[in-house]
mmCIF file of C-alpha atoms in Angstrom:
data_model
loop_
_atom_site.group_PDB
_atom_site.id
_atom_site.type_symbol
_atom_site.label_atom_id
_atom_site.label_comp_id
_atom_site.label_asym_id
_atom_site.label_seq_id
_atom_site.Cartn_x
_atom_site.Cartn_y
_atom_site.Cartn_z
ATOM 1 C CA MET W 17 -37.312 11.453 1.415
ATOM 2 C CA SER W 18 -39.640 10.678 -2.024
ATOM 3 C CA PRO W 19 -38.203 8.924 -4.845
ATOM 4 C CA ALA W 20 -38.461 12.159 -6.788
ATOM 5 C CA SER W 21 -36.378 14.168 -4.396
ATOM 6 C CA ALA W 22 -33.819 11.233 -3.902
ATOM 7 C CA ALA W 23 -33.512 11.412 -7.859
ATOM 8 C CA VAL W 24 -32.168 15.221 -7.634
ATOM 9 C CA ARG W 25 -29.952 15.074 -4.831
ATOM 10 C CA PRO W 26 -26.542 15.428 -5.986
ATOM 11 C CA ALA W 27 -24.375 12.804 -5.643
ATOM 12 C CA PRO W 28 -21.731 12.802 -2.630
ATOM 13 C CA GLN W 29 -18.661 13.469 -4.884
ATOM 14 C CA GLU W 30 -20.482 16.655 -6.340
ATOM 15 C CA VAL W 31 -20.680 18.309 -2.945
ATOM 16 C CA TRP W 32 -17.888 16.863 -1.271
ATOM 17 C CA ASP W 33 -16.342 19.886 0.114
ATOM 18 C CA THR W 34 -19.424 20.505 1.934
ATOM 19 C CA LEU W 35 -19.538 17.390 3.697
ATOM 20 C CA SER W 36 -18.854 16.330 7.106
ATOM 21 C CA GLN W 37 -16.621 13.691 8.071
ATOM 22 C CA ALA W 38 -19.773 11.396 9.187
ATOM 23 C CA GLU W 39 -20.932 12.126 5.846
ATOM 24 C CA ARG W 40 -17.842 11.355 3.767
ATOM 25 C CA ASP W 41 -17.560 8.008 5.648
ATOM 26 C CA ALA W 42 -21.124 7.037 4.851
ATOM 27 C CA ALA W 43 -20.908 7.801 1.278
ATOM 28 C CA TYR W 44 -18.869 4.756 0.928
ATOM 29 C CA ASN W 45 -19.922 2.588 3.863
ATOM 30 C CA ASN W 46 -22.058 -0.183 1.854
ATOM 31 C CA ASN W 47 -22.493 -2.213 5.125
ATOM 32 C CA ALA W 48 -24.056 0.603 6.988
ATOM 33 C CA ALA W 49 -26.105 1.654 4.143
ATOM 34 C CA VAL W 50 -27.903 -1.964 3.696
ATOM 35 C CA LYS W 51 -29.812 -2.451 6.694
ATOM 36 C CA ASP W 52 -29.580 -6.412 6.814
ATOM 37 C CA SER W 53 -26.107 -6.425 5.275
ATOM 38 C CA ALA W 54 -25.073 -8.880 8.001
ATOM 39 C CA ALA W 55 -27.473 -11.306 7.047
ATOM 40 C CA TRP W 56 -26.384 -11.108 3.270
ATOM 41 C CA VAL W 57 -22.736 -11.571 4.368
ATOM 42 C CA GLU W 58 -23.816 -14.496 6.604
ATOM 43 C CA ALA W 59 -25.833 -16.302 4.027
ATOM 44 C CA ARG W 60 -22.994 -15.924 1.580
ATOM 45 C CA ASP W 61 -20.483 -17.367 4.160
ATOM 46 C CA LYS W 62 -22.600 -20.384 4.425
ATOM 47 C CA ALA W 63 -23.294 -20.959 0.706
ATOM 48 C CA ALA W 64 -19.622 -20.739 -0.548
ATOM 49 C CA PRO W 65 -17.904 -23.225 1.156
ATOM 50 C CA LEU W 66 -20.787 -25.874 0.471
ATOM 51 C CA PHE W 67 -20.666 -24.944 -3.388
ATOM 52 C CA ARG W 68 -16.523 -24.816 -3.145
ATOM 53 C CA ALA W 69 -16.582 -28.494 -1.641
ATOM 54 C CA ALA W 70 -19.281 -29.988 -3.936
ATOM 55 C CA THR W 71 -18.263 -28.411 -7.313
ATOM 56 C CA PRO W 72 -15.370 -30.054 -9.226
ATOM 57 C CA ALA W 73 -12.619 -27.436 -9.562
ATOM 58 C CA HIS W 74 -8.694 -26.709 -9.484
ATOM 59 C CA LEU W 75 -8.107 -24.976 -6.232
ATOM 60 C CA ASP W 76 -5.303 -23.272 -4.681
ATOM 61 C CA ILE W 77 -3.368 -22.413 -7.831
ATOM 62 C CA PRO W 78 -0.551 -20.181 -7.019
ATOM 63 C CA TYR W 79 0.085 -17.420 -9.390
ATOM 64 C CA GLY W 80 2.868 -15.830 -7.318
ATOM 65 C CA SER W 81 4.886 -16.627 -4.133
ATOM 66 C CA GLY W 82 2.565 -14.806 -1.736
ATOM 67 C CA ALA W 83 0.352 -16.615 0.825
ATOM 68 C CA ARG W 84 -2.926 -14.930 -1.169
ATOM 69 C CA GLN W 85 -1.443 -15.194 -4.647
ATOM 70 C CA LYS W 86 -3.741 -18.026 -5.491
ATOM 71 C CA LEU W 87 -6.723 -18.626 -7.886
ATOM 72 C CA ASP W 88 -9.584 -21.231 -8.082
ATOM 73 C CA ILE W 89 -10.768 -22.684 -11.509
ATOM 74 C CA TYR W 90 -14.247 -23.855 -12.139
ATOM 75 C CA PRO W 91 -13.887 -25.530 -15.766
ATOM 76 C CA GLY W 92 -16.632 -25.216 -18.129
ATOM 77 C CA THR W 93 -17.020 -26.768 -21.507
ATOM 78 C CA PRO W 94 -13.894 -26.830 -23.662
ATOM 79 C CA GLY W 95 -13.526 -23.777 -25.784
ATOM 80 C CA ALA W 96 -16.023 -21.788 -23.708
ATOM 81 C CA PRO W 97 -15.535 -18.377 -22.404
ATOM 82 C CA CYS W 98 -14.099 -17.936 -18.913
ATOM 83 C CA LEU W 99 -15.268 -15.335 -16.557
ATOM 84 C CA VAL W 100 -12.230 -14.216 -14.222
ATOM 85 C CA PHE W 101 -14.195 -12.735 -11.053
ATOM 86 C CA ILE W 102 -12.416 -10.545 -8.648
ATOM 87 C CA HIS W 103 -14.052 -10.333 -5.196
ATOM 88 C CA GLY W 104 -14.394 -6.928 -3.413
ATOM 89 C CA GLY W 105 -13.596 -5.620 0.154
ATOM 90 C CA TYR W 106 -12.216 -2.143 -0.548
ATOM 91 C CA TRP W 107 -8.893 -3.922 -1.443
ATOM 92 C CA GLN W 108 -8.726 -4.689 2.630
ATOM 93 C CA ARG W 109 -11.000 -7.747 3.101
ATOM 94 C CA ASN W 110 -12.583 -10.917 1.992
ATOM 95 C CA THR W 111 -11.318 -13.942 0.024
ATOM 96 C CA ARG W 112 -12.075 -15.616 -3.135
ATOM 97 C CA GLU W 113 -13.444 -18.698 -1.117
ATOM 98 C CA ALA W 114 -16.266 -16.487 0.116
ATOM 99 C CA PHE W 115 -17.440 -15.716 -3.342
ATOM 100 C CA ALA W 116 -17.039 -19.278 -4.972
ATOM 101 C CA HIS W 117 -20.912 -19.661 -5.173
ATOM 102 C CA TYR W 118 -21.410 -16.873 -7.661
ATOM 103 C CA ALA W 119 -19.683 -18.982 -10.407
ATOM 104 C CA GLU W 120 -22.880 -21.038 -10.402
ATOM 105 C CA GLY W 121 -24.657 -18.826 -12.893
ATOM 106 C CA LEU W 122 -22.151 -18.919 -15.639
ATOM 107 C CA LEU W 123 -21.076 -22.427 -14.951
ATOM 108 C CA ALA W 124 -24.671 -23.426 -16.005
ATOM 109 C CA HIS W 125 -23.973 -22.104 -19.303
ATOM 110 C CA GLY W 126 -20.778 -24.016 -19.996
ATOM 111 C CA TRP W 127 -18.728 -21.029 -19.066
ATOM 112 C CA SER W 128 -15.381 -21.589 -17.123
ATOM 113 C CA VAL W 129 -14.959 -19.410 -13.928
ATOM 114 C CA ALA W 130 -11.600 -18.357 -12.409
ATOM 115 C CA MET W 131 -11.379 -16.571 -8.995
ATOM 116 C CA PRO W 132 -8.233 -15.167 -8.072
ATOM 117 C CA SER W 133 -7.522 -13.828 -4.381
ATOM 118 C CA TYR W 134 -4.935 -11.137 -3.787
ATOM 119 C CA THR W 135 -2.764 -9.339 -0.937
ATOM 120 C CA LEU W 136 -4.752 -7.029 1.044
ATOM 121 C CA ALA W 137 -4.058 -3.613 2.056
ATOM 122 C CA PRO W 138 -2.132 -2.537 3.996
ATOM 123 C CA GLN W 139 0.184 -5.293 3.326
ATOM 124 C CA ALA W 140 0.172 -4.305 -0.178
ATOM 125 C CA ARG W 141 0.006 -0.989 -1.912
ATOM 126 C CA LEU W 142 -3.004 -0.465 -4.417
ATOM 127 C CA GLY W 143 -0.576 -0.766 -7.327
ATOM 128 C CA ALA W 144 0.878 -3.997 -6.325
ATOM 129 C CA ILE W 145 -2.711 -5.456 -5.883
ATOM 130 C CA VAL W 146 -3.237 -4.320 -9.645
ATOM 131 C CA ASP W 147 -0.022 -5.991 -10.619
ATOM 132 C CA GLU W 148 -1.146 -9.212 -8.871
ATOM 133 C CA ILE W 149 -4.372 -9.281 -10.672
ATOM 134 C CA GLY W 150 -2.289 -9.178 -13.912
ATOM 135 C CA ALA W 151 -0.182 -11.875 -12.682
ATOM 136 C CA ALA W 152 -3.208 -14.097 -12.445
ATOM 137 C CA LEU W 153 -4.446 -13.232 -15.800
ATOM 138 C CA ASP W 154 -0.722 -14.159 -17.026
ATOM 139 C CA LEU W 155 -1.089 -17.518 -15.606
ATOM 140 C CA ILE W 156 -4.622 -18.171 -17.022
ATOM 141 C CA ALA W 157 -3.280 -17.103 -20.356
ATOM 142 C CA LYS W 158 -0.088 -19.326 -19.809
ATOM 143 C CA ASP W 159 -1.348 -22.519 -18.621
ATOM 144 C CA GLY W 160 -5.316 -22.193 -18.796
ATOM 145 C CA ALA W 161 -5.521 -25.014 -20.866
ATOM 146 C CA LEU W 162 -4.114 -27.108 -18.105
ATOM 147 C CA TYR W 163 -7.161 -26.183 -16.052
ATOM 148 C CA GLY W 164 -9.863 -26.525 -18.744
ATOM 149 C CA VAL W 165 -9.725 -23.035 -19.795
ATOM 150 C CA THR W 166 -9.446 -22.441 -23.557
ATOM 151 C CA GLY W 167 -11.897 -20.140 -24.414
ATOM 152 C CA PRO W 168 -11.719 -16.174 -24.229
ATOM 153 C CA VAL W 169 -11.377 -14.406 -21.027
ATOM 154 C CA VAL W 170 -14.004 -11.828 -19.657
ATOM 155 C CA VAL W 171 -12.427 -10.003 -16.420
ATOM 156 C CA SER W 172 -14.997 -9.119 -14.016
ATOM 157 C CA GLY W 173 -15.174 -7.871 -10.437
ATOM 158 C CA TRP W 174 -17.658 -6.584 -7.641
ATOM 159 C CA SER W 175 -17.035 -3.469 -5.703
ATOM 160 C CA ALA W 176 -13.184 -2.770 -5.146
ATOM 161 C CA GLY W 177 -12.742 -5.870 -7.603
ATOM 162 C CA ALA W 178 -14.589 -3.814 -10.301
ATOM 163 C CA GLN W 179 -11.897 -1.242 -10.135
ATOM 164 C CA LEU W 180 -9.319 -4.046 -10.365
ATOM 165 C CA ALA W 181 -10.964 -5.380 -13.406
ATOM 166 C CA VAL W 182 -11.284 -2.374 -15.245
ATOM 167 C CA MET W 183 -7.493 -1.837 -14.714
ATOM 168 C CA GLN W 184 -6.922 -4.817 -16.400
ATOM 169 C CA LEU W 185 -9.108 -4.594 -19.406
ATOM 170 C CA ASP W 186 -6.211 -4.028 -21.586
ATOM 171 C CA HIS W 187 -4.388 -7.136 -20.510
ATOM 172 C CA SER W 188 -3.674 -9.396 -23.605
ATOM 173 C CA ALA W 189 -5.623 -12.279 -22.313
ATOM 174 C CA VAL W 190 -8.846 -10.296 -21.756
ATOM 175 C CA ALA W 191 -11.450 -9.976 -24.721
ATOM 176 C CA ALA W 192 -14.040 -7.933 -22.541
ATOM 177 C CA GLY W 193 -15.036 -6.866 -19.065
ATOM 178 C CA LEU W 194 -18.051 -6.871 -16.565
ATOM 179 C CA ALA W 195 -17.864 -4.535 -13.950
ATOM 180 C CA ILE W 196 -20.174 -4.590 -10.943
ATOM 181 C CA SER W 197 -20.831 -1.910 -8.465
ATOM 182 C CA GLY W 198 -17.410 -0.471 -8.766
ATOM 183 C CA VAL W 199 -15.415 2.556 -7.277
ATOM 184 C CA TYR W 200 -13.848 4.218 -10.520
ATOM 185 C CA GLU W 201 -12.602 7.555 -8.758
ATOM 186 C CA LEU W 202 -10.020 6.928 -5.863
ATOM 187 C CA ALA W 203 -9.731 10.547 -4.615
ATOM 188 C CA PRO W 204 -12.746 10.708 -2.304
ATOM 189 C CA LEU W 205 -11.471 7.660 -0.540
ATOM 190 C CA ARG W 206 -8.633 9.596 1.064
ATOM 191 C CA ASP W 207 -11.050 11.489 3.015
ATOM 192 C CA THR W 208 -12.917 8.602 4.418
ATOM 193 C CA PHE W 209 -12.516 5.594 7.155
ATOM 194 C CA LEU W 210 -11.147 3.470 4.362
ATOM 195 C CA ASN W 211 -7.907 5.417 3.813
ATOM 196 C CA ALA W 212 -6.462 4.039 7.207
ATOM 197 C CA ALA W 213 -5.377 0.935 5.207
ATOM 198 C CA LEU W 214 -5.077 2.266 1.888
ATOM 199 C CA ASP W 215 -3.097 5.379 2.461
ATOM 200 C CA LEU W 216 -3.624 6.661 -0.931
ATOM 201 C CA SER W 217 -1.033 9.122 -2.541
ATOM 202 C CA ASP W 218 -1.599 11.512 -5.279
ATOM 203 C CA ALA W 219 0.294 9.022 -7.841
ATOM 204 C CA GLU W 220 -1.770 6.336 -6.749
ATOM 205 C CA ILE W 221 -4.974 8.190 -7.234
ATOM 206 C CA ALA W 222 -3.970 9.162 -10.547
ATOM 207 C CA GLY W 223 -2.660 5.946 -11.581
ATOM 208 C CA TRP W 224 -5.364 3.720 -10.552
ATOM 209 C CA SER W 225 -8.718 5.514 -10.877
ATOM 210 C CA PRO W 226 -10.363 4.233 -14.175
ATOM 211 C CA LEU W 227 -11.933 7.664 -14.531
ATOM 212 C CA ARG W 228 -8.508 9.286 -15.007
ATOM 213 C CA HIS W 229 -7.481 7.058 -17.968
ATOM 214 C CA ALA W 230 -8.477 6.951 -21.474
ATOM 215 C CA PRO W 231 -11.328 3.930 -22.135
ATOM 216 C CA SER W 232 -9.957 0.930 -23.406
ATOM 217 C CA PRO W 233 -11.668 0.040 -26.937
ATOM 218 C CA LYS W 234 -12.548 -3.635 -25.526
ATOM 219 C CA PRO W 235 -16.317 -4.412 -24.585
ATOM 220 C CA LEU W 236 -17.031 -3.568 -20.998
ATOM 221 C CA ALA W 237 -20.329 -3.801 -19.327
ATOM 222 C CA ILE W 238 -21.030 -1.760 -16.222
ATOM 223 C CA ALA W 239 -23.615 -2.713 -13.801
ATOM 224 C CA TYR W 240 -24.576 -1.122 -10.408
ATOM 225 C CA GLY W 241 -27.884 -1.702 -8.300
ATOM 226 C CA THR W 242 -30.423 1.447 -8.166
ATOM 227 C CA ALA W 243 -30.492 0.616 -4.108
ATOM 228 C CA GLU W 244 -26.580 1.294 -4.183
ATOM 229 C CA VAL W 245 -25.242 4.092 -2.296
ATOM 230 C CA PRO W 246 -25.188 7.439 -4.716
ATOM 231 C CA ALA W 247 -21.413 7.445 -4.717
ATOM 232 C CA LEU W 248 -21.274 4.047 -6.539
ATOM 233 C CA VAL W 249 -24.177 5.041 -8.881
ATOM 234 C CA HIS W 250 -22.192 7.977 -9.746
ATOM 235 C CA ASP W 251 -18.989 6.355 -10.657
ATOM 236 C CA SER W 252 -20.788 3.785 -12.533
ATOM 237 C CA ARG W 253 -22.666 6.320 -14.600
ATOM 238 C CA ALA W 254 -19.498 8.392 -14.933
ATOM 239 C CA LEU W 255 -17.721 5.754 -16.248
ATOM 240 C CA ALA W 256 -20.146 4.830 -18.846
ATOM 241 C CA ALA W 257 -20.468 8.375 -20.069
ATOM 242 C CA LYS W 258 -16.758 8.607 -20.323
ATOM 243 C CA ARG W 259 -16.699 5.439 -22.582
ATOM 244 C CA VAL W 260 -19.670 6.573 -24.383
ATOM 245 C CA ALA W 261 -17.870 9.979 -25.509
ATOM 246 C CA ALA W 262 -14.698 7.718 -26.516
ATOM 247 C CA HIS W 263 -17.029 5.344 -28.621
ATOM 248 C CA ALA W 264 -15.989 2.579 -26.367
ATOM 249 C CA PRO W 265 -18.532 -0.400 -26.609
ATOM 250 C CA GLY W 266 -20.538 -1.884 -23.569
ATOM 251 C CA ALA W 267 -23.806 -1.285 -21.983
ATOM 252 C CA LEU W 268 -24.692 0.515 -18.945
ATOM 253 C CA LEU W 269 -26.990 -1.784 -16.691
ATOM 254 C CA PRO W 270 -29.013 -0.394 -13.770
ATOM 255 C CA ILE W 271 -30.308 -3.489 -11.960
ATOM 256 C CA LEU W 272 -33.770 -2.128 -10.470
ATOM 257 C CA GLY W 273 -34.002 -2.458 -6.666
ATOM 258 C CA ALA W 274 -30.538 -4.154 -6.143
ATOM 259 C CA ASN W 275 -28.425 -3.289 -3.483
ATOM 260 C CA HIS W 276 -24.441 -3.584 -2.995
ATOM 261 C CA PHE W 277 -25.066 -6.981 -1.711
ATOM 262 C CA SER W 278 -28.216 -8.437 -3.445
ATOM 263 C CA ILE W 279 -26.801 -7.702 -7.108
ATOM 264 C CA LEU W 280 -24.478 -10.631 -6.937
ATOM 265 C CA ASP W 281 -27.438 -12.848 -7.042
ATOM 266 C CA GLU W 282 -27.732 -11.907 -10.538
ATOM 267 C CA LEU W 283 -24.533 -13.611 -11.161
ATOM 268 C CA ARG W 284 -25.533 -16.745 -9.191
ATOM 269 C CA ARG W 285 -28.838 -17.372 -11.215
ATOM 270 C CA PRO W 286 -28.473 -18.901 -14.714
ATOM 271 C CA ASP W 287 -31.167 -16.619 -15.649
ATOM 272 C CA GLY W 288 -29.582 -13.781 -13.766
ATOM 273 C CA LEU W 289 -29.099 -10.267 -15.337
ATOM 274 C CA LEU W 290 -25.648 -10.026 -14.985
ATOM 275 C CA VAL W 291 -25.263 -13.864 -16.414
ATOM 276 C CA ARG W 292 -26.972 -12.409 -19.501
ATOM 277 C CA ALA W 293 -24.533 -9.406 -19.342
ATOM 278 C CA ALA W 294 -21.806 -11.679 -19.474
ATOM 279 C CA LEU W 295 -22.951 -13.866 -22.306
ATOM 280 C CA ASP W 296 -24.007 -10.793 -24.425
ATOM 281 C CA LEU W 297 -20.249 -9.714 -24.117
ATOM 282 C CA MET W 298 -19.406 -12.976 -25.998
ATOM 283 C CA PRO W 299 -22.456 -13.540 -28.372
ATOM 284 C CA GLY W 300 -20.460 -15.809 -30.865
ATOM 285 C CA ALA W 301 -18.541 -17.801 -28.264
ATOM 286 C CA HIS W 302 -18.737 -21.488 -27.972
ATOM 287 C CA ALA W 303 -20.655 -22.657 -24.854
#
C-alpha cells in the first residue's frame, strides 16, 4: 500500500462493525504490528536493570498495601519539576522496573522522575487501577520532599499508561500532562483479545475513556508515532481535537517514523522530542 492510499484509509474505529475478529484483534496488537518488537522489548529489559542499579534513587516506596503498589523516585535538582511516568501493557502486564532507563532524558535536565507500578488486570478492575495511580500521586504530594521532589508534577504515561495519566490530569498535585501513544476510547477493546483480562463493563467504558470526559483545563501534550497502529493514531488525534474544541492547552506531537516501541527513545535521550515536550510544558520551572 502506498503512503497516499494509507493516508486515506479509515481508522479501525470508523469501520468497526465491518471488521472480522482477526482484524479487530490486529487493530490493537502492537507487538504484532512492529516486526522487531521482540528485539525492542529485549533491549529494554536489558537496559532498565542496569540503569536502575547504577542510578541514585529511592526505590520500592509503598503508596498502598498491595504488592505492586510501589513507586521509584529518581531525584533531580531541588525545586525542579517531576515527571511521573506510568508504564503501559494494556493494564495487564509490565512493571515500572522495566522502564527505569527512560528516566535518563529528563534527569539530564535536572528533573526528578517517579515511576509507579500498579495492580494488573484481571486481579484489579480498571477503576481500581486508576485509583491506585491517584494514590501514588497522593503520596508524592504528601511526602515527595522526603525523596527530593519539591517542584511541580507532570503526569505522563505510555500506551495504557497514557490513559491512566489523562484520567489523573485533574489531580490536585498535577500541573500538566504528557500522554504518549495512548488508548483514549475503551469501547473497541471489549471486542478484542484484550478483554479476556479486562472484562470491561458499560460503566467502566464510560467512566474511564478520556474521550468521554470534558477535557481538563490543565496543559496536556499528546504524542504518537506516525508508524503506530492506526487505532492509536486515531485516538491521539481525536483527543487533541476534543481539547482544541474546548480551548484546552497543549500540543499534538506526531513523532515522524516512530512506532509504539521506538517512540520511548525520545524520552530517554536528553535531546529527545518527548523530553522537549515535557520541558515545554514547564517553561518557567526551575531546573
